Short mmCIF file of C-alpha atoms and ligand atoms in Angstrom, two decimals:
data_model
loop_
_atom_site.label_atom_id
_atom_site.label_comp_id
_atom_site.label_asym_id
_atom_site.label_seq_id
_atom_site.Cartn_x
_atom_site.Cartn_y
_atom_site.Cartn_z
CA MET A 1 0.62 36.93 6.56
CA ALA A 2 -2.61 36.91 4.55
CA GLN A 3 -3.48 33.59 2.95
CA ALA A 4 -6.02 35.02 0.52
CA THR A 5 -4.02 34.01 -2.53
CA LYS A 6 -3.63 30.38 -1.48
CA PRO A 7 -4.47 28.35 -4.59
CA GLY A 8 -7.31 25.86 -4.57
CA GLU A 9 -7.21 22.32 -5.91
CA PHE A 10 -7.89 23.33 -9.51
CA GLU A 11 -5.33 26.12 -9.51
CA ILE A 12 -2.73 23.76 -8.11
CA ILE A 13 -3.40 21.26 -10.87
CA ALA A 14 -3.40 23.93 -13.60
CA ARG A 15 -0.32 25.75 -12.31
CA TYR A 16 1.97 22.89 -11.32
CA PHE A 17 0.81 19.63 -12.84
CA LYS A 18 -0.75 20.46 -16.19
CA PRO A 19 2.70 21.53 -17.51
CA LEU A 20 4.03 18.09 -16.58
CA ALA A 21 1.38 16.43 -18.78
CA ARG A 22 2.27 18.38 -21.91
CA GLY A 23 4.27 15.54 -23.43
CA GLU A 24 1.28 13.20 -23.63
CA PRO A 25 -1.68 14.48 -25.66
CA ASN A 26 -3.79 11.60 -24.36
CA ALA A 27 -3.54 13.06 -20.86
CA LEU A 28 -6.01 15.63 -22.24
CA GLY A 29 -4.20 18.39 -20.40
CA LEU A 30 -5.40 16.92 -17.10
CA GLY A 31 -8.63 18.59 -18.14
CA ASP A 32 -10.95 15.62 -18.28
CA ASP A 33 -11.99 12.98 -15.78
CA ALA A 34 -9.22 10.61 -16.81
CA ALA A 35 -6.52 10.04 -19.41
CA VAL A 36 -7.16 7.68 -22.34
CA LEU A 37 -3.80 6.10 -23.02
CA ALA A 38 -2.70 4.28 -26.15
CA VAL A 39 -0.67 1.24 -25.16
CA THR A 40 1.79 0.14 -27.85
CA PRO A 41 0.09 -2.65 -29.80
CA GLY A 42 1.35 -6.06 -28.72
CA LYS A 43 2.80 -4.80 -25.42
CA ARG A 44 1.63 -5.50 -21.87
CA LEU A 45 0.95 -2.69 -19.43
CA VAL A 46 3.04 -2.95 -16.24
CA ALA A 47 1.59 -1.07 -13.25
CA THR A 48 3.07 -0.32 -9.84
CA MET A 49 2.46 2.10 -6.95
CA ASP A 50 4.42 3.49 -4.02
CA THR A 51 3.45 5.81 -1.19
CA LEU A 52 5.59 8.05 1.00
CA ILE A 53 4.25 9.48 4.28
CA ALA A 54 5.74 12.41 6.18
CA GLY A 55 7.20 11.20 9.44
CA VAL A 56 7.46 7.62 8.14
CA HIS A 57 9.36 7.78 4.83
CA PHE A 58 10.62 11.34 4.91
CA LEU A 59 10.97 14.17 7.38
CA PRO A 60 8.56 17.10 7.09
CA ASP A 61 11.42 19.48 6.31
CA ASP A 62 13.15 17.28 3.70
CA SER A 63 13.54 18.88 0.28
CA PRO A 64 10.21 18.60 -1.61
CA ALA A 65 12.05 18.06 -4.92
CA GLY A 66 13.99 15.23 -3.32
CA ILE A 67 10.83 13.63 -1.95
CA ALA A 68 9.21 13.81 -5.39
CA GLN A 69 12.23 12.25 -7.05
CA LYS A 70 12.61 9.49 -4.49
CA LEU A 71 8.93 8.65 -4.93
CA LEU A 72 9.07 8.57 -8.71
CA ARG A 73 12.39 6.70 -8.74
CA ALA A 74 11.15 4.02 -6.34
CA ASN A 75 8.32 3.35 -8.80
CA LEU A 76 10.65 3.38 -11.79
CA SER A 77 12.88 0.89 -9.99
CA ASP A 78 9.91 -1.49 -9.76
CA LEU A 79 9.39 -1.11 -13.51
CA ALA A 80 13.10 -1.76 -14.07
CA ALA A 81 12.83 -4.93 -12.00
CA MET A 82 10.04 -6.11 -14.32
CA GLY A 83 12.07 -5.26 -17.42
CA ALA A 84 9.47 -2.65 -18.39
CA THR A 85 9.99 0.61 -20.25
CA PRO A 86 8.39 3.47 -18.25
CA ARG A 87 5.79 5.56 -20.07
CA TRP A 88 3.40 7.34 -17.71
CA TYR A 89 2.65 8.00 -14.06
CA LEU A 90 -0.20 9.23 -11.91
CA LEU A 91 0.24 11.29 -8.77
CA SER A 92 -1.90 11.42 -5.65
CA LEU A 93 -1.13 14.30 -3.31
CA GLY A 94 -2.55 14.38 0.20
CA LEU A 95 -1.55 17.82 1.40
CA SER A 96 -2.09 19.34 4.81
CA GLU A 97 -3.78 22.65 5.52
CA THR A 98 -0.38 24.17 6.22
CA THR A 99 1.53 22.90 3.15
CA PRO A 100 2.84 26.09 1.51
CA GLU A 101 2.51 26.66 -2.21
CA SER A 102 6.30 26.84 -2.44
CA TRP A 103 6.43 23.20 -1.29
CA ILE A 104 4.13 22.16 -4.14
CA ALA A 105 6.14 24.22 -6.63
CA ALA A 106 9.42 22.61 -5.57
CA PHE A 107 7.83 19.14 -5.57
CA ALA A 108 6.61 19.69 -9.15
CA ALA A 109 10.02 21.01 -10.21
CA GLY A 110 11.61 17.81 -8.89
CA LEU A 111 9.20 15.79 -10.99
CA ALA A 112 9.86 17.93 -14.06
CA ALA A 113 13.61 17.25 -13.82
CA ASP A 114 13.08 13.51 -13.49
CA GLN A 115 10.55 13.41 -16.32
CA ALA A 116 13.26 14.75 -18.60
CA GLU A 117 15.76 12.24 -17.28
CA PHE A 118 13.59 9.12 -17.44
CA PHE A 119 11.19 9.92 -20.31
CA VAL A 120 7.96 9.58 -18.37
CA THR A 121 4.95 11.87 -18.40
CA LEU A 122 2.36 12.71 -15.77
CA VAL A 123 -1.09 11.71 -17.01
CA GLY A 124 -3.39 12.10 -14.02
CA GLY A 125 -3.84 11.98 -10.31
CA ASP A 126 -5.73 13.35 -7.38
CA THR A 127 -5.22 16.32 -5.10
CA VAL A 128 -6.77 16.26 -1.64
CA LYS A 129 -6.38 17.85 1.75
CA THR A 130 -5.63 15.54 4.67
CA PRO A 131 -5.87 16.17 8.43
CA GLY A 132 -2.95 13.74 8.82
CA PRO A 133 0.66 13.89 7.62
CA VAL A 134 1.43 14.79 4.01
CA THR A 135 1.07 11.63 1.93
CA VAL A 136 2.22 11.30 -1.66
CA THR A 137 1.60 8.38 -4.00
CA VAL A 138 2.78 7.63 -7.51
CA THR A 139 1.42 4.96 -9.81
CA ALA A 140 3.85 4.24 -12.62
CA LEU A 141 2.90 2.59 -15.88
CA GLY A 142 5.30 0.93 -18.28
CA GLU A 143 5.31 -1.52 -21.13
CA VAL A 144 6.95 -4.84 -21.81
CA ALA A 145 6.64 -7.42 -24.58
CA PRO A 146 4.61 -10.42 -23.36
CA GLY A 147 6.94 -13.13 -22.09
CA ASN A 148 9.80 -10.69 -21.57
CA GLU A 149 8.71 -9.57 -18.10
CA LEU A 150 11.25 -10.35 -15.36
CA LEU A 151 9.46 -12.22 -12.56
CA ARG A 152 10.58 -13.14 -9.06
CA SER A 153 9.37 -16.66 -9.51
CA GLY A 154 11.57 -18.31 -12.14
CA ALA A 155 14.78 -18.93 -10.18
CA LYS A 156 16.15 -22.49 -10.08
CA ALA A 157 18.57 -24.49 -7.93
CA GLY A 158 22.02 -24.06 -9.44
CA ASP A 159 21.41 -20.47 -10.48
CA ALA A 160 23.99 -17.88 -9.57
CA VAL A 161 22.92 -14.65 -7.86
CA TYR A 162 24.02 -11.30 -9.29
CA VAL A 163 23.56 -7.73 -8.20
CA SER A 164 23.94 -4.46 -10.11
CA GLY A 165 25.90 -1.42 -8.95
CA THR A 166 26.81 -1.18 -5.28
CA ILE A 167 24.98 -2.35 -2.17
CA GLY A 168 24.63 -0.64 1.20
CA ASP A 169 24.81 2.98 0.06
CA GLY A 170 21.13 3.43 0.95
CA TYR A 171 21.63 2.15 4.49
CA LEU A 172 24.91 4.02 5.02
CA GLY A 173 23.44 7.15 3.41
CA LEU A 174 20.63 7.13 5.94
CA LEU A 175 23.18 6.82 8.76
CA ALA A 176 25.16 9.72 7.29
CA ALA A 177 21.98 11.79 6.93
CA LYS A 178 21.26 11.17 10.62
CA GLY A 179 24.69 12.56 11.50
CA GLU A 180 26.41 9.22 12.09
CA LEU A 181 29.57 8.05 10.25
CA SER A 182 31.22 11.27 11.39
CA GLY A 183 34.68 9.85 10.60
CA LEU A 184 33.88 9.88 6.88
CA SER A 185 35.09 12.68 4.60
CA PRO A 186 32.43 15.23 3.58
CA SER A 187 32.52 14.07 -0.04
CA PHE A 188 31.94 10.43 0.91
CA ARG A 189 29.10 11.48 3.23
CA GLN A 190 27.57 13.52 0.43
CA PHE A 191 27.87 10.61 -1.98
CA LEU A 192 26.11 8.22 0.40
CA ILE A 193 23.36 10.70 1.31
CA GLY A 194 22.82 11.32 -2.40
CA ARG A 195 22.48 7.60 -3.07
CA TYR A 196 19.89 7.42 -0.27
CA ASN A 197 17.90 10.47 -1.37
CA ARG A 198 18.16 10.10 -5.14
CA PRO A 199 18.51 6.44 -6.04
CA THR A 200 19.09 5.55 -9.69
CA PRO A 201 16.52 3.11 -11.06
CA ARG A 202 18.40 0.57 -13.20
CA LEU A 203 16.09 0.95 -16.18
CA GLY A 204 18.69 0.42 -18.89
CA LEU A 205 19.81 -2.84 -17.32
CA GLY A 206 16.27 -4.09 -16.61
CA ILE A 207 15.12 -3.37 -20.15
CA ALA A 208 18.24 -5.00 -21.62
CA LEU A 209 17.72 -8.11 -19.46
CA ALA A 210 14.11 -8.37 -20.59
CA ARG A 211 15.22 -8.27 -24.22
CA LEU A 212 17.83 -11.04 -23.97
CA GLY A 213 17.17 -13.97 -26.28
CA SER A 214 15.91 -17.29 -24.91
CA LYS A 215 19.46 -18.67 -24.74
CA ASP A 216 20.52 -15.88 -22.37
CA ARG A 217 17.33 -15.42 -20.33
CA VAL A 218 17.78 -14.64 -16.66
CA HIS A 219 15.42 -16.63 -14.42
CA ALA A 220 14.31 -14.02 -11.90
CA ALA A 221 14.83 -10.41 -10.87
CA ILE A 222 13.76 -8.04 -8.08
CA ASP A 223 14.86 -4.58 -7.09
CA VAL A 224 16.60 -4.12 -3.76
CA SER A 225 14.25 -1.89 -1.79
CA ASP A 226 13.74 -3.71 1.52
CA GLY A 227 17.34 -4.93 1.72
CA LEU A 228 19.41 -7.38 -0.29
CA ILE A 229 18.90 -10.27 2.14
CA ALA A 230 15.13 -9.79 2.45
CA ASP A 231 14.66 -9.24 -1.27
CA LEU A 232 16.70 -12.30 -2.16
CA GLY A 233 14.43 -14.16 0.25
CA GLN A 234 11.49 -12.98 -1.88
CA ILE A 235 13.01 -14.60 -4.97
CA CYS A 236 13.69 -17.81 -3.02
CA GLU A 237 10.12 -17.99 -1.75
CA ALA A 238 8.48 -17.02 -5.04
CA SER A 239 10.59 -19.62 -6.82
CA GLY A 240 9.19 -22.50 -4.79
CA GLY A 241 11.38 -22.41 -1.69
CA LEU A 242 15.03 -22.29 -2.71
CA ASP A 243 17.89 -21.54 -0.33
CA ALA A 244 20.39 -18.81 -1.15
CA GLN A 245 23.97 -18.52 -0.03
CA ILE A 246 25.76 -15.23 -0.52
CA GLU A 247 29.37 -14.34 0.21
CA LEU A 248 29.81 -11.17 2.22
CA GLY A 249 33.27 -10.80 0.67
CA GLN A 250 31.72 -10.63 -2.82
CA ILE A 251 29.16 -7.90 -2.07
CA PRO A 252 30.10 -4.85 -4.18
CA PHE A 253 30.45 -1.79 -1.96
CA SER A 254 31.06 1.72 -3.26
CA GLU A 255 34.33 3.44 -2.43
CA ALA A 256 32.55 5.50 0.23
CA GLY A 257 30.76 2.42 1.54
CA GLY A 258 34.04 0.52 1.68
CA VAL A 259 35.69 3.24 3.73
CA ALA A 260 32.74 3.33 6.17
CA ILE A 261 32.85 -0.45 6.53
CA ALA A 262 36.63 -0.47 7.00
CA SER A 263 36.13 1.74 10.07
CA ASP A 264 33.48 -0.56 11.55
CA SER A 265 33.35 -4.12 10.28
CA THR A 266 29.85 -4.73 11.70
CA LEU A 267 28.59 -2.34 9.01
CA ALA A 268 29.23 -4.87 6.21
CA LEU A 269 26.39 -7.15 7.26
CA LYS A 270 24.13 -4.24 8.24
CA ALA A 271 24.64 -2.58 4.87
CA THR A 272 23.91 -5.87 3.12
CA GLY A 273 20.65 -6.21 5.02
CA GLY A 274 19.64 -2.55 4.85
CA GLY A 275 17.32 -1.24 2.18
CA ASP A 276 16.88 1.61 -0.28
CA ASP A 277 19.59 0.60 -2.73
CA TYR A 278 17.28 0.21 -5.74
CA GLU A 279 19.78 -2.05 -7.45
CA LEU A 280 18.68 -5.12 -9.39
CA LEU A 281 19.11 -8.57 -7.90
CA ILE A 282 19.18 -11.28 -10.54
CA ALA A 283 19.07 -15.07 -10.56
CA ALA A 284 20.50 -16.64 -13.70
CA PRO A 285 22.15 -19.87 -14.81
CA PRO A 286 25.97 -19.64 -14.62
CA ALA A 287 26.12 -20.10 -18.41
CA VAL A 288 24.60 -16.61 -18.77
CA GLU A 289 27.29 -14.99 -16.63
CA SER A 290 29.50 -13.68 -19.41
CA THR A 291 26.47 -12.12 -21.13
CA LEU A 292 25.40 -10.46 -17.87
CA LEU A 293 28.83 -9.07 -17.06
CA GLU A 294 29.21 -7.85 -20.64
CA LEU A 295 25.81 -6.15 -20.50
CA GLY A 296 26.81 -4.43 -17.27
CA ARG A 297 30.01 -3.15 -18.87
CA ALA A 298 28.17 -1.94 -21.97
CA ILE A 299 25.57 -0.09 -19.88
CA GLY A 300 28.09 1.23 -17.37
CA VAL A 301 26.45 -0.44 -14.37
CA PRO A 302 28.65 -3.24 -13.07
CA VAL A 303 27.04 -6.62 -12.45
CA THR A 304 28.64 -8.78 -9.74
CA ARG A 305 28.12 -12.41 -8.79
CA ILE A 306 27.51 -12.65 -5.04
CA GLY A 307 26.24 -16.17 -4.46
CA ALA A 308 24.15 -19.11 -5.58
CA LEU A 309 20.79 -20.84 -5.14
CA ALA A 310 20.15 -24.42 -4.09
CA GLU A 311 17.18 -26.65 -3.25
CA GLY A 312 15.88 -25.71 0.16
CA SER A 313 13.19 -23.94 2.11
CA GLY A 314 13.52 -20.23 1.42
CA LYS A 315 16.49 -19.45 3.67
CA VAL A 316 19.17 -16.87 2.85
CA ARG A 317 22.60 -17.56 4.37
CA VAL A 318 25.36 -14.97 4.45
CA ILE A 319 28.86 -16.39 4.59
CA GLY A 320 31.57 -14.18 6.09
CA PRO A 321 35.16 -13.83 4.86
CA ASP A 322 36.17 -16.50 7.43
CA GLY A 323 33.87 -19.01 5.69
CA ARG A 324 31.44 -19.04 8.61
CA GLU A 325 27.76 -18.21 8.45
CA GLN A 326 26.91 -14.76 9.77
CA THR A 327 24.04 -14.92 12.19
CA SER A 328 22.20 -11.75 13.09
CA GLY A 329 21.38 -10.04 9.81
CA PRO A 330 18.58 -7.52 9.81
CA GLY A 331 15.60 -8.90 7.94
CA GLY A 332 14.62 -5.80 5.96
CA TYR A 333 12.10 -3.12 6.69
CA ARG A 334 8.53 -4.19 7.39
CA HIS A 335 5.55 -1.91 8.00
CA PHE A 336 3.39 -4.59 9.62
P1 LIG B 1 -12.53 14.10 -10.20
O1 LIG B 1 -13.16 14.91 -9.12
O2 LIG B 1 -13.38 13.79 -11.37
O3 LIG B 1 -11.72 12.96 -9.69
P2 LIG B 1 -10.25 15.79 -10.13
O4 LIG B 1 -10.62 17.20 -9.92
O5 LIG B 1 -9.77 14.98 -8.99
O6 LIG B 1 -11.47 15.10 -10.86
O7 LIG B 1 -9.16 15.71 -11.26
C1 LIG B 1 -9.34 16.39 -12.47
C2 LIG B 1 -8.25 15.99 -13.42
O8 LIG B 1 -7.00 16.40 -12.90
C3 LIG B 1 -8.16 14.49 -13.65
O9 LIG B 1 -7.77 14.27 -14.99
C4 LIG B 1 -7.05 14.06 -12.72
O10 LIG B 1 -6.39 12.91 -13.20
C5 LIG B 1 -6.15 15.30 -12.75
N1 LIG B 1 -5.40 15.48 -11.48
C6 LIG B 1 -5.87 15.80 -10.27
N2 LIG B 1 -4.87 15.92 -9.37
C7 LIG B 1 -3.72 15.66 -10.03
C8 LIG B 1 -2.36 15.59 -9.66
N3 LIG B 1 -1.92 15.80 -8.42
N4 LIG B 1 -1.47 15.30 -10.62
C9 LIG B 1 -1.87 15.03 -11.87
N5 LIG B 1 -3.14 15.09 -12.29
C10 LIG B 1 -4.06 15.40 -11.38
MG1 LIG B 2 -10.29 13.12 -8.20
#
């Protein structure tokens, strides 16, 4: 088939990305060298970036809209974990010679849908050709009032550990997507795969936590991307070397996750260590518990206490239903 009509870099930007910048006049229609953004006076700019690479983070024939949404949502989850309100994002596309225009169109359509859902606007980016695998990067920008940002570093001995939503759906969804968990009903498989492909950044909860008054402040927060155990370890380390103890029996699993785990009890620990849940993990003094649980109910995202922090050296212990420490938990995904 003739490729004569294949759009160049500027046509791609004009056709697929300029429409996504319409909501922000200061993006200058993606027609200048850069956007000139007006940060809300008195707010801090919160910036984060994530990259997905074909063959590493997604399969070349995965849905382009799904890839776009997973990329944007992973960034929004980082903003949620800081307590920031998302405003803008930038997009870097490293496309290969053979990427069809239909892929770009579907990718942009995925972004358009999520822009409407999460109230963010594309304000810039870069479009290049790569001899390597397709590589897509989003930089997300949000705002938070100074002092309201949720850090990893403020946790204290005696804090309780809480998690939003359900844990393990990301890990189990990946298994289901790979054709495992064949004993599960189609609707449960679909649910888990959906949670893996289209995570829900907990923006409402993160923003509400950031706005709590000084009496109800949580001490630390992180989003669960590498795995609950590894990410809790990040809070412990950043907070000066605390130890965490979590109860496997308290981990909130979804209905689908619970059924999968009931068929293979080794999955409970694996799901707790696996990544891609994009839930919020929170350290807070026990006195704040009723506020946290109430907030979860009001927002419609349950918050569950799963353990506690103590003086220590940065270790995370998982206690099984028999009261004994579980040993071989996966330590989370690491690139290096
Ligand atoms: P330069 O060569 O000066 O970097 P570009 O041609 O890369 O300019 O980009 C021109 C404009 O288009 C810039 O405002 C840039 O932010 C925007 N842009 C380029 N690629 C994208 C993209 N994939 N998504 C959003 N904006 C883009
Ligand atoms: Mg450029």
